[in-house]
Short mmCIF file of C-alpha atoms in Angstrom, two decimals:
data_model
loop_
_atom_site.label_atom_id
_atom_site.label_comp_id
_atom_site.label_asym_id
_atom_site.label_seq_id
_atom_site.Cartn_x
_atom_site.Cartn_y
_atom_site.Cartn_z
CA MET A 1 -15.99 28.00 -2.08
CA ILE A 2 -14.12 26.28 -4.54
CA PHE A 3 -12.06 23.96 -3.90
CA THR A 4 -8.69 23.61 -5.84
CA SER A 5 -6.41 20.67 -4.89
CA ARG A 6 -2.41 19.77 -6.55
CA LEU A 7 -1.37 16.63 -5.42
CA LEU A 8 2.53 17.22 -5.73
CA ARG A 9 6.06 15.89 -4.16
CA LEU A 10 6.70 17.55 -0.97
CA ARG A 11 9.34 20.13 -1.11
CA LYS A 12 11.74 21.52 1.49
CA LYS A 13 10.28 25.04 1.00
CA ASP A 14 7.13 23.52 2.35
CA TYR A 15 8.44 22.51 5.81
CA PRO A 16 6.97 25.96 7.41
CA GLN A 17 3.28 24.89 6.35
CA LEU A 18 3.90 21.07 7.05
CA LYS A 19 5.25 21.84 10.73
CA ALA A 20 1.94 24.44 11.30
CA LEU A 21 -0.09 21.65 9.98
CA MET A 22 1.41 18.86 12.19
CA ASP A 23 1.70 20.68 15.22
CA ARG A 24 -1.87 21.43 15.09
CA VAL A 25 -2.83 17.85 14.31
CA TYR A 26 -0.06 16.00 16.66
CA VAL A 27 -0.78 18.71 19.59
CA ASN A 28 -0.89 16.42 22.24
CA LEU A 29 2.11 14.16 20.77
CA GLY A 30 4.71 17.03 20.68
CA GLY A 31 3.93 18.74 17.29
CA ALA A 32 6.05 18.51 14.09
CA TRP A 33 8.47 15.92 12.71
CA SER A 34 11.80 17.90 12.79
CA LYS A 35 13.13 20.01 9.48
CA THR A 36 16.19 17.65 9.04
CA THR A 37 14.07 14.96 9.71
CA ILE A 38 11.89 15.90 6.88
CA HIS A 39 14.48 17.10 4.49
CA THR A 40 16.09 13.47 5.12
CA LEU A 41 13.25 11.85 3.66
CA ILE A 42 12.90 14.13 1.04
CA ASP A 43 16.38 13.40 0.05
CA ALA A 44 16.22 9.78 0.38
CA PHE A 45 12.79 9.13 -0.87
CA PRO A 46 11.14 12.22 -2.80
CA GLU A 47 8.75 9.99 -4.65
CA GLY A 48 7.04 8.99 -1.37
CA GLN A 49 7.05 12.20 0.14
CA ILE A 50 3.43 13.43 -0.98
CA ALA A 51 1.50 16.87 -0.57
CA LEU A 52 -2.05 18.35 -1.15
CA PHE A 53 -2.68 21.57 -1.60
CA ASP A 54 -5.30 23.65 -1.62
CA HIS A 55 -4.74 26.69 -4.18
CA ASP A 56 -1.05 27.55 -1.91
CA GLN A 57 -2.34 26.24 1.40
CA LEU A 58 -0.69 22.71 2.34
CA ILE A 59 -3.98 20.78 3.97
CA GLY A 60 -2.74 16.93 3.87
CA ILE A 61 0.28 14.78 3.68
CA VAL A 62 1.77 11.11 3.26
CA LEU A 63 5.13 10.72 4.66
CA SER A 64 7.24 7.04 3.24
CA MET A 65 10.04 5.23 3.22
CA ARG A 66 11.13 1.99 1.69
CA VAL A 67 11.66 -1.38 3.50
CA ASP A 68 12.46 -4.57 3.58
CA TYR A 69 9.16 -6.45 3.13
CA ALA A 70 10.35 -9.89 4.73
CA LYS A 71 11.46 -7.38 7.77
CA PHE A 72 8.67 -5.35 8.25
CA SER A 73 5.81 -7.65 7.27
CA ASN A 74 6.68 -8.81 10.59
CA PRO A 75 5.53 -7.80 14.34
CA HIS A 76 8.10 -4.27 14.52
CA THR A 77 8.12 -1.59 16.92
CA TYR A 78 8.14 2.64 15.76
CA ASP A 79 12.29 2.20 16.72
CA ASP A 80 12.64 -0.06 14.15
CA LEU A 81 12.09 2.30 11.04
CA ILE A 82 13.08 5.74 13.08
CA GLY A 83 16.22 5.49 15.16
CA GLN A 84 17.52 7.88 18.07
CA LYS A 85 16.67 12.26 17.09
CA GLU A 86 14.26 10.77 14.22
CA ILE A 87 16.93 9.81 11.70
CA ILE A 88 14.59 7.27 9.07
CA ARG A 89 15.62 4.56 8.05
CA ASP A 90 14.86 4.39 4.52
CA ASN A 91 16.42 1.44 2.78
CA PRO A 92 16.95 2.49 -1.16
CA GLU A 93 17.23 -1.56 -2.35
CA GLY A 94 13.74 -2.08 -0.19
CA ASP A 95 11.24 -4.26 -2.19
CA ALA A 96 8.07 -2.78 -0.56
CA ILE A 97 6.98 0.97 0.45
CA TYR A 98 5.85 1.47 4.55
CA GLY A 99 3.40 4.30 5.30
CA LEU A 100 5.04 6.45 7.87
CA ASP A 101 2.30 9.01 8.27
CA ALA A 102 -0.86 10.44 6.94
CA LEU A 103 -2.88 13.07 7.53
CA ILE A 104 -5.57 15.74 6.19
CA ASP A 105 -6.33 19.40 7.42
#
């Protein structure tokens, strides 16, 4: 088997594969984030949503957002980053990148 990997920005059209991947990884935690949440991340900060493909199969992702370092370098909770209904609180003026999730199959 030949492994041919490509590292790209995650695209909205990748959501079905992303959902399948997150459903496998997070089977005991409720599965994938919603399509709306992922599309919001891509719209807000496309450079921070990374996809790893083997041929045309999505095998890994990194999801991130921009934050104010002074606020999030101190103890914080998941709810400080993600609001109700998985609304991502990306800060375009943020001075640091916060890794929301990273997984590989």
